[in-house]
Short mmCIF file of C-alpha atoms and ligand atoms in Angstrom, two decimals:
data_model
loop_
_atom_site.label_atom_id
_atom_site.label_comp_id
_atom_site.label_asym_id
_atom_site.label_seq_id
_atom_site.Cartn_x
_atom_site.Cartn_y
_atom_site.Cartn_z
CA MET A 27 -4.69 -7.59 2.98
CA THR A 28 -2.95 -9.95 0.66
CA ILE A 29 0.67 -11.91 2.69
CA ARG A 30 3.84 -10.59 1.07
CA LYS A 31 5.73 -13.75 1.41
CA GLU A 32 9.44 -13.56 1.18
CA THR A 33 11.54 -16.28 -0.56
CA HIS A 34 14.75 -16.64 0.16
CA VAL A 35 17.04 -18.69 -2.21
CA CYS A 36 20.40 -20.19 -0.63
CA TYR A 37 23.00 -20.93 -3.29
CA ASN A 38 26.63 -21.85 -3.11
CA ILE A 39 29.81 -19.77 -2.88
CA THR A 40 30.18 -20.44 -6.79
CA GLY A 41 26.22 -18.85 -6.82
CA LYS A 42 25.89 -22.03 -8.78
CA PRO A 43 22.97 -24.21 -7.91
CA TRP A 44 23.59 -26.77 -5.12
CA PRO A 45 26.34 -29.57 -7.80
CA ARG A 46 25.81 -32.25 -5.27
CA ILE A 47 25.92 -33.28 -1.54
CA SER A 48 28.89 -33.43 -1.17
CA ARG A 49 31.78 -32.75 2.20
CA LEU A 50 31.42 -28.25 1.08
CA GLY A 51 27.61 -29.12 -0.29
CA LEU A 52 26.42 -30.12 3.72
CA ALA A 53 28.47 -26.90 4.85
CA SER A 54 26.86 -24.91 2.68
CA VAL A 55 22.86 -26.64 3.78
CA VAL A 56 24.19 -25.69 7.19
CA VAL A 57 24.46 -22.35 6.47
CA CYS A 58 21.43 -22.00 4.58
CA LEU A 59 19.56 -23.42 7.43
CA MET A 60 20.94 -21.26 10.23
CA ILE A 61 20.68 -18.12 7.09
CA GLY A 62 16.80 -19.32 6.61
CA GLN A 63 16.83 -19.42 10.87
CA MET A 64 18.13 -16.05 10.78
CA ALA A 65 16.08 -14.19 8.82
CA ALA A 66 12.91 -16.14 10.05
CA ALA A 67 13.51 -14.76 13.05
CA ALA A 68 14.36 -11.17 11.68
CA PRO A 69 11.87 -10.12 8.91
CA THR A 70 12.62 -7.58 6.80
CA TYR A 71 9.10 -5.61 7.46
CA ARG A 72 7.99 -2.67 5.54
CA ILE A 73 5.91 0.54 7.16
CA TYR A 74 3.41 3.45 5.67
CA PRO A 75 2.33 6.21 6.55
CA LEU A 76 -0.71 6.97 7.70
CA ARG A 77 -2.28 10.35 7.99
CA ASN A 78 -4.07 11.19 10.60
CA GLY A 79 -4.62 14.05 10.29
CA ILE A 80 -2.56 18.42 9.91
CA CYS A 81 -2.00 20.63 11.54
CA LYS A 82 0.04 23.86 12.67
CA ILE A 83 2.30 25.29 15.49
CA ALA A 84 4.62 28.02 16.45
CA GLY A 85 8.09 28.09 16.08
CA ASN A 86 9.46 28.19 19.39
CA HIS A 87 7.01 25.10 19.96
CA ALA A 88 8.63 23.68 17.15
CA TYR A 89 12.31 24.75 17.93
CA TYR A 90 13.59 24.81 21.15
CA GLU A 91 14.56 28.19 21.10
CA GLY A 92 12.78 29.01 17.71
CA ASP A 93 10.64 31.72 15.85
CA SER A 94 7.59 32.42 18.13
CA ASP A 95 6.21 34.50 14.47
CA LYS A 96 7.06 31.39 12.66
CA THR A 97 4.86 28.87 12.44
CA TYR A 98 5.32 25.16 10.95
CA GLY A 99 3.00 22.61 9.38
CA PHE A 100 2.49 19.58 12.02
CA ALA A 101 0.99 15.97 10.36
CA LEU A 102 -0.60 13.42 12.04
CA TYR A 103 0.52 10.14 11.38
CA ILE A 104 -0.19 5.79 12.59
CA TRP A 105 2.12 3.98 11.09
CA LEU A 106 2.09 0.61 9.71
CA VAL A 107 4.42 -2.05 9.69
CA LEU A 108 3.54 -5.09 7.11
CA GLY A 109 5.69 -8.68 7.03
CA GLY A 110 5.52 -10.06 10.66
CA ASP A 111 3.30 -12.59 11.58
CA LYS A 112 0.40 -9.91 11.78
CA PRO A 113 -0.23 -5.94 10.52
CA ILE A 114 1.53 -4.20 13.58
CA LEU A 115 1.02 -0.13 13.81
CA ILE A 116 3.04 2.32 15.59
CA ASP A 117 0.16 4.45 17.41
CA ALA A 118 -3.05 3.96 17.10
CA GLY A 119 -3.44 8.12 15.87
CA LEU A 120 -6.71 9.85 16.93
CA SER A 121 -10.51 10.08 16.07
CA ASP A 122 -11.51 12.90 19.06
CA VAL A 123 -10.36 15.81 17.17
CA GLU A 124 -12.38 18.45 18.90
CA GLU A 125 -11.17 17.44 22.39
CA MET A 126 -7.45 17.24 20.84
CA ASN A 127 -8.06 20.42 19.18
CA ARG A 128 -9.83 21.43 23.52
CA GLY A 129 -6.50 19.94 25.09
CA ALA A 130 -3.32 20.85 22.66
CA ALA A 131 -5.90 25.03 22.09
CA HIS A 132 -1.86 26.31 23.52
CA VAL A 133 0.05 24.41 21.47
CA LEU A 134 -2.11 24.55 18.26
CA ARG A 135 -1.98 27.58 15.75
CA GLU A 136 -4.19 26.03 13.95
CA PRO A 137 -6.08 23.00 15.47
CA ILE A 138 -5.91 19.77 13.74
CA THR A 139 -8.43 18.71 11.24
CA GLN A 140 -8.81 15.45 10.50
CA ASN A 141 -11.08 14.80 6.73
CA LYS A 142 -13.28 11.63 6.82
CA ASN A 143 -10.73 9.26 4.69
CA GLU A 144 -8.16 9.94 7.29
CA SER A 145 -9.12 7.90 10.18
CA GLY A 146 -7.02 4.66 11.37
CA THR A 147 -10.45 2.72 9.23
CA ALA A 148 -10.09 4.25 5.81
CA GLN A 149 -6.72 4.17 5.93
CA LEU A 150 -6.21 0.44 6.24
CA ARG A 151 -9.31 -0.11 4.01
CA LYS A 152 -6.80 0.82 1.57
CA PHE A 153 -4.57 -2.59 2.29
CA GLY A 154 -7.29 -4.90 2.69
CA LEU A 155 -7.87 -5.06 6.72
CA THR A 156 -9.65 -3.60 9.60
CA PRO A 157 -9.10 -2.57 12.84
CA ASP A 158 -9.91 -6.03 13.76
CA ASP A 159 -6.35 -7.91 11.94
CA ILE A 160 -3.71 -5.43 13.60
CA GLY A 161 -2.41 -7.99 15.61
CA HIS A 162 0.63 -5.82 17.20
CA VAL A 163 0.46 -2.03 18.55
CA LEU A 164 3.88 -0.43 19.72
CA ILE A 165 3.21 2.74 21.75
CA THR A 166 6.16 5.33 21.15
CA HIS A 167 4.00 7.70 24.41
CA LEU A 168 0.72 8.06 26.17
CA HIS A 169 -0.45 12.08 24.61
CA PHE A 170 -3.27 12.36 22.61
CA ASP A 171 -3.30 11.92 18.97
CA HIS A 172 -0.61 8.95 20.21
CA VAL A 173 -3.44 6.58 21.83
CA ASP A 174 -6.67 8.29 21.37
CA ASP A 175 -8.32 5.24 19.35
CA LEU A 176 -6.47 2.20 20.74
CA LEU A 177 -9.28 1.12 21.86
CA ILE A 178 -10.65 0.33 18.14
CA TYR A 179 -7.69 -2.30 17.89
CA LYS A 180 -9.32 -5.14 19.76
CA ASN A 181 -7.35 -7.67 18.47
CA ALA A 182 -3.45 -6.16 19.77
CA LYS A 183 -1.03 -7.15 21.54
CA VAL A 184 -0.70 -3.33 23.44
CA TYR A 185 2.81 -1.97 24.08
CA ILE A 186 3.84 0.52 25.77
CA GLY A 187 6.87 1.58 27.24
CA LYS A 188 7.39 0.58 31.01
CA LYS A 189 8.21 4.58 32.98
CA GLU A 190 6.00 5.89 30.34
CA TRP A 191 3.31 3.28 32.39
CA GLU A 192 4.13 4.11 35.34
CA MET A 193 4.38 7.89 35.26
CA ALA A 194 1.75 8.72 33.63
CA THR A 195 -0.94 6.43 36.23
CA THR A 196 0.63 7.89 39.39
CA ALA A 197 2.10 11.38 36.94
CA ALA A 198 -0.69 14.68 39.06
CA PRO A 199 -1.61 15.97 36.92
CA THR A 200 -0.44 13.17 34.28
CA TRP A 201 -0.02 13.96 30.41
CA GLY A 202 -1.48 10.92 29.80
CA HIS A 203 -5.36 10.15 27.41
CA GLY A 204 -7.11 9.72 30.88
CA LYS A 205 -9.82 6.79 29.18
CA ILE A 206 -6.66 4.62 27.63
CA MET A 207 -5.22 5.00 30.83
CA HIS A 208 -8.38 3.76 33.25
CA GLU A 209 -9.28 0.91 30.33
CA PHE A 210 -5.76 -0.55 30.26
CA SER A 211 -5.42 -0.25 34.09
CA ASN A 212 -9.06 -1.45 35.09
CA THR A 213 -10.75 -3.86 32.08
CA PRO A 214 -9.97 -7.52 32.32
CA SER A 215 -10.26 -7.44 28.10
CA CYS A 216 -7.54 -4.23 27.83
CA ARG A 217 -5.40 -5.07 30.95
CA LYS A 218 -4.25 -8.77 29.29
CA ARG A 219 -3.01 -7.18 26.24
CA LEU A 220 -0.81 -4.89 27.04
CA VAL A 221 2.97 -5.37 26.86
CA LEU A 222 5.31 -2.75 29.24
CA VAL A 223 8.91 -2.72 27.18
CA GLN A 224 11.45 -1.82 28.58
CA ASP A 225 15.65 -1.71 25.40
CA GLN A 226 14.39 -4.21 24.34
CA GLU A 227 13.39 -7.39 21.18
CA VAL A 228 9.68 -6.51 20.91
CA LEU A 229 9.20 -7.83 18.15
CA PRO A 230 12.02 -10.36 15.74
CA GLY A 231 13.27 -7.49 13.88
CA ILE A 232 11.96 -3.84 16.25
CA GLU A 233 13.45 -2.70 18.97
CA SER A 234 12.13 -0.95 21.17
CA PHE A 235 14.07 1.79 23.32
CA TRP A 236 13.45 3.91 25.91
CA VAL A 237 14.94 7.57 24.88
CA GLY A 238 11.97 10.00 27.18
CA GLY A 239 12.58 14.00 26.44
CA HIS A 240 9.59 14.91 25.51
CA THR A 241 7.95 12.49 28.52
CA PRO A 242 9.87 10.77 30.76
CA GLY A 243 9.09 7.60 29.38
CA SER A 244 8.76 8.11 25.84
CA MET A 245 9.40 4.83 23.19
CA ALA A 246 11.60 4.82 20.39
CA TYR A 247 11.39 1.70 17.77
CA ARG A 248 14.25 0.70 15.80
CA VAL A 249 12.78 -1.48 12.86
CA ASN A 250 14.45 -3.88 10.64
CA THR A 251 13.23 -3.20 6.74
CA ALA A 252 14.64 -3.08 3.29
CA HIS A 253 15.96 0.47 3.69
CA GLY A 254 18.20 0.05 6.84
CA LYS A 255 17.67 -0.23 10.55
CA THR A 256 14.94 2.42 10.75
CA VAL A 257 13.67 4.46 13.82
CA LEU A 258 10.67 5.40 14.43
CA THR A 259 12.11 8.88 17.24
CA GLY A 260 7.90 9.21 18.63
CA ASP A 261 7.60 13.34 19.63
CA THR A 262 11.23 13.48 21.51
CA ILE A 263 11.95 14.32 16.89
CA SER A 264 8.70 15.16 15.49
CA LEU A 265 10.59 17.00 13.05
CA LEU A 266 12.78 15.78 10.05
CA GLY A 267 14.40 19.48 11.13
CA ASN A 268 14.88 18.87 14.57
CA PHE A 269 17.15 16.27 14.05
CA GLU A 270 18.83 17.50 11.22
CA ARG A 271 19.79 21.13 12.60
CA ASN A 272 20.16 19.31 16.77
CA ILE A 273 17.62 20.88 18.28
CA PRO A 274 14.89 19.75 19.58
CA LEU A 275 11.43 19.98 20.07
CA GLY A 276 10.61 23.00 22.31
CA ILE A 277 7.47 20.67 24.04
CA PHE A 278 9.11 18.51 26.09
CA SER A 279 10.03 17.41 29.52
CA ASP A 280 13.13 16.42 29.82
CA LEU A 281 15.50 19.31 27.34
CA GLN A 282 18.98 17.47 28.23
CA GLU A 283 16.51 13.75 27.90
CA CYS A 284 16.15 15.19 24.09
CA ILE A 285 19.88 15.44 23.15
CA GLU A 286 21.11 12.21 24.21
CA ALA A 287 18.04 11.32 22.74
CA MET A 288 19.30 13.12 19.28
CA LYS A 289 22.32 11.32 19.77
CA ASN A 290 21.19 7.47 21.21
CA ILE A 291 18.96 7.75 17.89
CA ARG A 292 21.74 8.72 15.83
CA LYS A 293 24.39 5.84 16.78
CA LYS A 294 21.27 3.43 16.01
CA ALA A 295 19.26 4.74 13.28
CA ASP A 296 20.71 4.21 8.95
CA ILE A 297 17.78 6.48 8.88
CA VAL A 298 14.65 8.15 11.45
CA LEU A 299 10.73 8.71 10.78
CA PRO A 300 9.82 11.26 12.54
CA SER A 301 6.14 11.87 14.39
CA HIS A 302 4.89 14.36 12.93
CA ASP A 303 7.39 15.44 9.28
CA PRO A 304 4.57 16.00 6.55
CA GLY A 305 7.43 15.56 4.06
CA THR A 306 7.60 11.98 5.30
CA LEU A 307 5.02 10.34 2.67
CA ASP A 308 7.47 12.11 -0.36
CA ARG A 309 10.85 10.81 1.56
CA TRP A 310 9.27 7.39 2.97
CA PRO A 311 9.79 4.53 1.00
CA PRO A 312 12.85 6.05 -0.37
CA ALA A 313 13.13 5.65 -3.91
CA PRO A 314 15.91 7.42 -5.95
CA LYS A 315 16.19 10.95 -6.61
CA ASN A 316 13.71 12.71 -9.20
CA ALA A 317 12.52 8.87 -9.57
CA ILE A 318 8.55 9.51 -10.71
CA LYS A 319 5.79 9.07 -8.00
CA TYR A 320 2.62 8.56 -10.30
CA THR A 321 -1.12 8.66 -9.15
CA ILE A 322 -3.56 5.75 -10.74
CA ARG A 323 -7.03 6.44 -11.58
CA ALA A 324 -10.34 4.00 -11.86
CA ILE A 325 -12.45 5.21 -13.75
CA LYS A 326 -15.78 3.11 -14.33
CA VAL A 327 -16.52 2.22 -17.99
CA GLY A 328 -19.58 -0.17 -17.05
CA GLN A 329 -20.42 -2.83 -14.97
CA CYS A 330 -22.62 -6.23 -15.21
CA GLU A 331 -23.34 -8.99 -12.82
CA VAL A 332 -20.92 -12.55 -12.85
CA ARG A 333 -21.67 -15.52 -12.13
CA ASP A 334 -19.81 -16.62 -8.90
CA TYR A 335 -18.04 -19.72 -10.92
CA ILE A 336 -16.40 -17.52 -12.47
CA THR A 337 -14.87 -15.34 -9.82
CA PHE A 338 -13.76 -18.14 -7.77
CA GLN A 339 -12.52 -22.06 -8.81
CA ASP A 340 -14.20 -23.36 -5.25
CA THR A 341 -17.99 -23.00 -5.97
CA ASP A 342 -20.34 -23.66 -8.70
CA SER A 343 -23.09 -21.88 -7.02
CA GLU A 344 -24.93 -19.76 -10.11
CA GLN A 345 -25.38 -16.54 -8.25
CA THR A 346 -23.97 -13.55 -9.83
CA SER A 347 -22.11 -10.64 -8.39
CA THR A 348 -21.77 -6.94 -9.32
CA TYR A 349 -18.68 -6.58 -11.46
CA TYR A 350 -16.83 -2.50 -12.09
CA LEU A 351 -14.96 -2.67 -16.05
CA TYR A 352 -12.59 0.13 -15.60
CA VAL A 353 -9.76 2.03 -17.15
CA TRP A 354 -6.85 2.71 -14.96
CA LEU A 355 -5.36 6.39 -15.47
CA ILE A 356 -1.94 7.24 -14.70
CA GLU A 357 -0.83 10.05 -14.38
CA GLY A 358 2.51 11.97 -13.04
CA GLY A 359 4.97 11.48 -16.20
CA PRO A 360 5.29 13.75 -18.97
CA LYS A 361 1.78 12.11 -20.08
CA PRO A 362 -1.11 10.23 -19.05
CA ILE A 363 -0.13 6.29 -19.56
CA ILE A 364 -3.38 4.57 -19.90
CA VAL A 365 -4.24 0.62 -18.67
CA ASP A 366 -6.95 -1.09 -20.63
CA THR A 367 -8.68 0.79 -22.85
CA GLY A 368 -12.45 -0.30 -22.26
CA PRO A 369 -14.99 -2.50 -24.53
CA LYS A 370 -15.38 -0.69 -27.53
CA TYR A 371 -18.54 -2.87 -28.59
CA PRO A 372 -20.31 -3.81 -25.51
CA GLU A 373 -23.34 -5.27 -26.62
CA GLU A 374 -20.36 -7.95 -28.90
CA PHE A 375 -19.41 -9.00 -25.64
CA SER A 376 -22.25 -9.24 -24.03
CA LYS A 377 -23.76 -11.44 -26.94
CA SER A 378 -21.07 -13.67 -26.01
CA THR A 379 -20.30 -14.33 -22.47
CA ALA A 380 -24.40 -14.49 -22.33
CA LYS A 381 -24.44 -17.79 -20.77
CA TYR A 382 -21.86 -16.68 -17.84
CA ILE A 383 -22.86 -12.65 -17.58
CA PRO A 384 -26.65 -12.68 -17.74
CA GLY A 385 -27.67 -9.30 -18.39
CA GLY A 386 -24.09 -8.28 -20.18
CA VAL A 387 -22.33 -4.47 -19.87
CA ARG A 388 -24.79 -2.17 -18.96
CA GLN A 389 -22.61 1.38 -19.90
CA LEU A 390 -24.21 4.51 -19.56
CA PRO A 391 -22.76 6.73 -21.81
CA GLU A 392 -20.92 9.42 -19.59
CA GLU A 393 -19.03 5.56 -19.37
CA ARG A 394 -17.73 5.42 -22.63
CA THR A 395 -14.00 5.24 -22.09
CA ILE A 396 -13.50 9.13 -23.77
CA LYS A 397 -16.05 9.88 -22.87
CA ALA A 398 -15.21 9.13 -19.63
CA LEU A 399 -11.32 9.85 -20.01
CA LYS A 400 -12.35 13.51 -20.95
CA ARG A 401 -14.65 13.74 -18.35
CA TYR A 402 -10.66 13.90 -15.72
CA GLY A 403 -9.13 15.98 -19.08
CA ILE A 404 -6.78 13.58 -20.96
CA ASP A 405 -8.22 13.93 -24.13
CA PRO A 406 -6.66 10.51 -25.45
CA ALA A 407 -4.83 11.89 -28.62
CA ASP A 408 -2.41 13.01 -26.03
CA VAL A 409 -1.83 10.39 -24.25
CA SER A 410 1.60 8.60 -24.61
CA HIS A 411 0.63 4.82 -23.30
CA VAL A 412 -1.55 1.65 -23.47
CA ILE A 413 -1.69 -1.57 -21.51
CA VAL A 414 -3.06 -3.84 -21.28
CA THR A 415 -3.06 -6.53 -18.80
CA HIS A 416 -4.98 -9.34 -21.25
CA LEU A 417 -5.93 -9.39 -24.72
CA HIS A 418 -10.05 -9.68 -24.22
CA PRO A 419 -12.47 -7.90 -26.04
CA ASP A 420 -13.77 -5.72 -21.95
CA HIS A 421 -9.62 -4.81 -21.97
CA TYR A 422 -8.65 -4.18 -25.01
CA ASP A 423 -10.13 -3.88 -28.08
CA TYR A 424 -10.77 0.44 -28.37
CA PHE A 425 -7.41 0.90 -29.39
CA ASP A 426 -8.43 3.24 -32.04
CA ALA A 427 -9.34 5.83 -29.07
CA PHE A 428 -5.61 6.52 -28.13
CA PRO A 429 -4.23 7.63 -32.14
CA LYS A 430 -1.17 8.75 -30.75
CA ALA A 431 -0.11 5.90 -28.35
CA ARG A 432 2.12 2.89 -28.31
CA PHE A 433 0.27 -0.31 -27.02
CA VAL A 434 2.98 -2.25 -24.48
CA VAL A 435 0.65 -5.93 -25.05
CA ASN A 436 2.76 -9.18 -23.98
CA ARG A 437 4.17 -10.71 -26.72
CA ARG A 438 3.24 -14.20 -26.52
CA GLU A 439 -0.68 -12.96 -25.11
CA TYR A 440 -0.26 -11.67 -28.75
CA GLU A 441 1.12 -14.31 -30.19
CA GLU A 442 -0.89 -16.77 -28.87
CA THR A 443 -4.34 -14.50 -30.45
CA THR A 444 -3.40 -13.51 -33.27
CA GLY A 445 -2.58 -16.91 -33.88
CA GLN A 446 1.23 -17.10 -34.19
CA LEU A 447 0.89 -19.41 -31.59
CA GLY A 448 -1.04 -22.22 -30.89
CA SER A 449 -4.22 -22.73 -32.12
CA GLY A 450 -3.37 -20.40 -36.03
CA ARG A 451 -5.82 -18.96 -35.74
CA ASN A 452 -5.90 -14.98 -35.81
CA ARG A 453 -9.21 -13.61 -32.96
CA LEU A 454 -7.64 -9.67 -32.84
CA ALA A 455 -10.15 -7.95 -33.02
CA THR A 456 -10.86 -6.17 -35.81
CA ASP A 457 -9.93 -2.34 -35.02
CA VAL A 458 -7.37 -3.08 -33.32
CA ARG A 459 -6.10 -5.36 -36.58
CA LYS A 460 -7.25 -1.93 -38.74
CA THR A 461 -4.99 0.27 -36.17
CA LEU A 462 -2.34 -1.87 -36.51
CA ASP A 463 -1.44 -2.15 -39.65
CA LYS A 464 -1.55 1.35 -40.39
CA ARG A 465 0.76 1.99 -37.54
CA PRO A 466 2.69 -1.32 -37.39
CA ASP A 467 5.37 0.60 -35.22
CA ALA A 468 3.25 1.08 -32.67
CA LEU A 469 2.86 -2.01 -30.69
CA GLN A 470 5.25 -2.83 -28.48
CA LEU A 471 5.67 -6.34 -27.28
CA VAL A 472 6.90 -6.70 -24.01
CA GLU A 473 7.56 -9.69 -21.35
CA ASP A 474 9.43 -8.74 -17.93
CA GLU A 475 10.59 -5.16 -18.04
CA GLU A 476 10.31 -1.17 -17.44
CA VAL A 477 8.22 0.25 -19.75
CA VAL A 478 8.84 4.24 -18.07
CA SER A 479 10.93 4.55 -15.42
CA GLY A 480 8.39 3.25 -12.49
CA VAL A 481 6.10 1.28 -13.94
CA ARG A 482 7.20 -1.54 -14.86
CA VAL A 483 5.25 -5.47 -17.23
CA PHE A 484 5.18 -8.79 -15.59
CA PRO A 485 3.66 -11.72 -17.00
CA LEU A 486 1.07 -13.96 -14.65
CA GLY A 487 -0.27 -16.41 -17.01
CA CYS A 488 -3.56 -18.29 -15.49
CA HIS A 489 -6.26 -15.97 -16.94
CA SER A 490 -4.92 -16.68 -20.19
CA PRO A 491 -1.55 -16.97 -21.67
CA GLY A 492 -0.14 -14.35 -21.19
CA SER A 493 -1.97 -11.98 -19.01
CA GLN A 494 -0.21 -9.63 -17.20
CA GLY A 495 1.36 -7.28 -14.10
CA ILE A 496 1.61 -3.68 -13.87
CA LEU A 497 4.07 -2.48 -11.07
CA VAL A 498 3.35 1.46 -10.57
CA ARG A 499 5.99 3.29 -7.68
CA THR A 500 3.28 5.64 -6.71
CA GLN A 501 3.88 8.00 -3.31
CA MET A 502 2.59 5.35 -1.30
CA GLY A 503 5.25 2.72 -2.61
CA PRO A 504 4.48 -0.30 -5.23
CA VAL A 505 1.36 -1.11 -7.07
CA VAL A 506 0.16 -3.11 -8.25
CA ILE A 507 -2.02 -3.74 -11.68
CA ALA A 508 -3.51 -7.29 -11.11
CA GLY A 509 -5.88 -7.95 -14.62
CA ASP A 510 -8.52 -9.90 -14.59
CA VAL A 511 -5.94 -12.94 -12.25
CA VAL A 512 -7.67 -10.74 -9.66
CA TYR A 513 -11.43 -10.18 -10.76
CA LYS A 514 -11.88 -9.30 -6.44
CA TYR A 515 -10.67 -8.15 -3.62
CA GLU A 516 -11.46 -11.44 -2.44
CA ASN A 517 -9.49 -13.32 -4.71
CA ILE A 518 -6.06 -13.49 -3.25
CA GLU A 519 -6.59 -10.92 0.04
CA LYS A 520 -9.09 -15.12 1.00
CA ASP A 521 -6.39 -16.48 -1.51
CA ARG A 522 -9.60 -17.66 -3.34
CA PRO A 523 -8.73 -18.45 -7.65
CA GLY A 524 -10.36 -17.26 -9.72
CA ARG A 525 -12.39 -19.70 -12.41
CA SER A 526 -9.04 -21.11 -15.10
CA PRO A 527 -8.20 -24.43 -15.69
CA ASP A 528 -4.99 -24.47 -14.66
CA GLU A 529 -5.38 -23.59 -10.10
CA ARG A 530 -2.33 -23.74 -10.41
CA ALA A 531 -0.35 -20.77 -11.94
CA CYS A 532 -3.50 -19.23 -10.83
CA ARG A 533 -1.66 -19.52 -7.49
CA GLU A 534 1.56 -18.93 -8.01
CA ALA A 535 0.67 -15.50 -10.25
CA MET A 536 -0.99 -14.46 -7.00
CA ALA A 537 1.72 -15.36 -5.61
CA ARG A 538 4.49 -12.93 -8.45
CA ILE A 539 1.62 -10.06 -7.35
CA ARG A 540 2.28 -10.95 -3.32
CA SER A 541 6.42 -11.16 -3.79
CA LEU A 542 5.66 -7.20 -4.86
CA ALA A 543 3.17 -5.37 -3.57
CA ASP A 544 0.54 -4.69 -0.89
CA ILE A 545 -1.67 -2.58 -2.78
CA VAL A 546 -3.32 -4.90 -5.86
CA LEU A 547 -5.93 -3.49 -7.92
CA PRO A 548 -8.72 -6.08 -9.16
CA ALA A 549 -9.75 -5.61 -12.79
CA HIS A 550 -13.28 -5.50 -11.90
CA ASP A 551 -13.69 -5.02 -7.96
CA PRO A 552 -16.75 -2.05 -6.69
CA LEU A 553 -14.87 -2.19 -3.28
CA THR A 554 -11.73 0.23 -4.98
CA LEU A 555 -14.30 3.25 -5.23
CA GLU A 556 -14.70 3.05 -1.52
CA ARG A 557 -11.38 1.51 -0.41
CA TRP A 558 -10.01 4.88 -2.56
CA PRO A 559 -11.72 8.16 -2.21
CA ASP A 560 -12.23 9.61 -5.56
CA GLY A 561 -10.35 6.13 -7.52
CA ILE A 562 -7.50 7.78 -7.25
CA ILE A 563 -5.64 4.70 -6.28
CA GLY A 564 -1.32 5.94 -4.53
CA ILE A 565 -1.43 8.79 -2.12
CA CYS A 566 -1.97 8.50 1.16
CA THR A 567 -4.77 11.71 0.92
CA THR A 568 -6.53 14.03 -0.31
CA ASP A 569 -5.91 17.15 0.18
ZN1 ZN B 16 3.20 14.51 22.07
ZN1 ZN B 17 2.72 13.88 18.75
ZN1 ZN B 18 -12.09 -9.59 -17.51
#
C-alpha cells in the first residue's frame, strides 16, 4: 500500500508566511505547535467500503413491522480505514458462505453469494495490502458475517464491545460465531490481541460507543474523516432506509434499544454508514451532486523485460523483470478518454532501448492499440481526449490513431521535447509532428489543472522534465495513473524510486502521488491485471 501523509502548513493570522520571530510570531508558533499536536492526535481517516457479498432479505426482516411480500437487497462489507499508524478494518467479513447461508437461512430470502474477487484478501490487494498488514480490526458485533474471517488478520489487535463479548460468551444458545469466540477465549496468540471496549476513544480520532439493539452488545464506531464525523453503525442500522425512515431493522434483541440507538447516532454523526446498504458504494465517498465517477480499464498493448538497474535507483543489477505496456481507458464520461497511446513502432523503440530492454518489446497482433481498443468496443475516432503521461515513444507516438481527440500534454514536457526549452533539438516523433501540423488546435498544453470534470493532471517531473500524473475520480475514490514515475508497485509501496538523475525529485513526486490517492497505478506492472479483475479499476466489485 501507499502510506499517505498529510502535511500541515502553519500560517500567521494574516495568512502570510512568518515575517520574523516577534512575540506574535512566538504565540503563533505555540498555537501552531498545538494544532500540530492536535492534528497528530486525531488523524483524518479515509474509509473504503469493500463489498464482501450480497443477498436478499424479506421486508419484515429489513424493517420492523415491514411488508413480508417485499424483498430488499443487502450487501455485506468490510470497511478499510486508512490514515492511522496502520491500516484498520471495521468488521472482518466472511469466507464460509455456505455455513452462513445454513445458519441464517430463516432470514435470507435469497442466499449470500460472494464472487471470488470479493474476499477480504482480494479486496485488500487493490490497495497493495495483505491481511498481515492490518493493525486493528474493530468489530461491531459477533454475528457470523461480521467476524468469520477474523483469524486471517493475525497481526491485528481485535476490538470487541465488552458487553457483546461478556453476554455472547455466557448466553446459551449464543448469537456469537462459535469458532471465533473459542479461539479468542482460549488460544493465547488470539487472546493477547483481544481488546474489550466500551464508550471510549479506541484509536486517535476513532471512538467506540455501545448501541445494543440488534445484539445486546452491538457497538458503533465514530471516525474522524474529511467529510465530518462518520458513524459506522453496525447492524442496528442496516439500511439507510432504517435511519431515514426512523424504522429499526426487523432483526433485534431489543426494539427500544434500536430506537434509542438511532437517536444517539443522530446526535453523534455528521454522516452514517449503515452496515448492509447496497447503495453505499454510490454514496461514499461523498462527491458533488451528479459528479461523474469513472472506471479505468488497463489494456495491455505489449510486454518486455527491463533490467533492474532501470526499475530501481538502489541497484546495479542486470537482472530483468517483466513490464507490461498499457493504454488506460477512462470510461463513464460523455466520450472515452485515453491515457497514453501505446507504441506505434515497437521495433524502433526496441532498437533504441536494447541495452536495458534485452529482447525488446513483444506485441501480439491483437495488442496493437487500435485492435486492442476495438476489443473493448472503443472506436478510436470516438475518443475525446488523449492524455499522455510523458513524451517517450512507447507512451505517445500513436497520436494519429485518434483522429478527433485533443492531445493533452504537459507544457514543459512539450517545450523540452520540441526544443523550445533546453537542447534546442526537436525530438518529437515524426508522425506526431505531422498529426499536430494537420490539427494544431488539437494540442492542449497543460500544467496543474482539471482536463474534464473529475479528471485532473498534475506535474511530477522525475522520470522526464514534464512527466505528469492523472488523477481520476472513481466510485472507490481518487485513483492516480502515475506514468513512469512509478514503473511498478514496488517503487511506491516499498519506497524504492526508479533510476533517475534526481532521486530527490522522484521522492517528491511519489510523495505528491501519495498525498492525492490511496489507489495508484504504476505504468508497467503486470500485477495490475491481478489486483483488478479484468483490469477494471475504480469499482469495488464487478457484477
Ligand atoms: Zn448482525
Ligand atoms: Zn450483518
Ligand atoms: Zn514507460
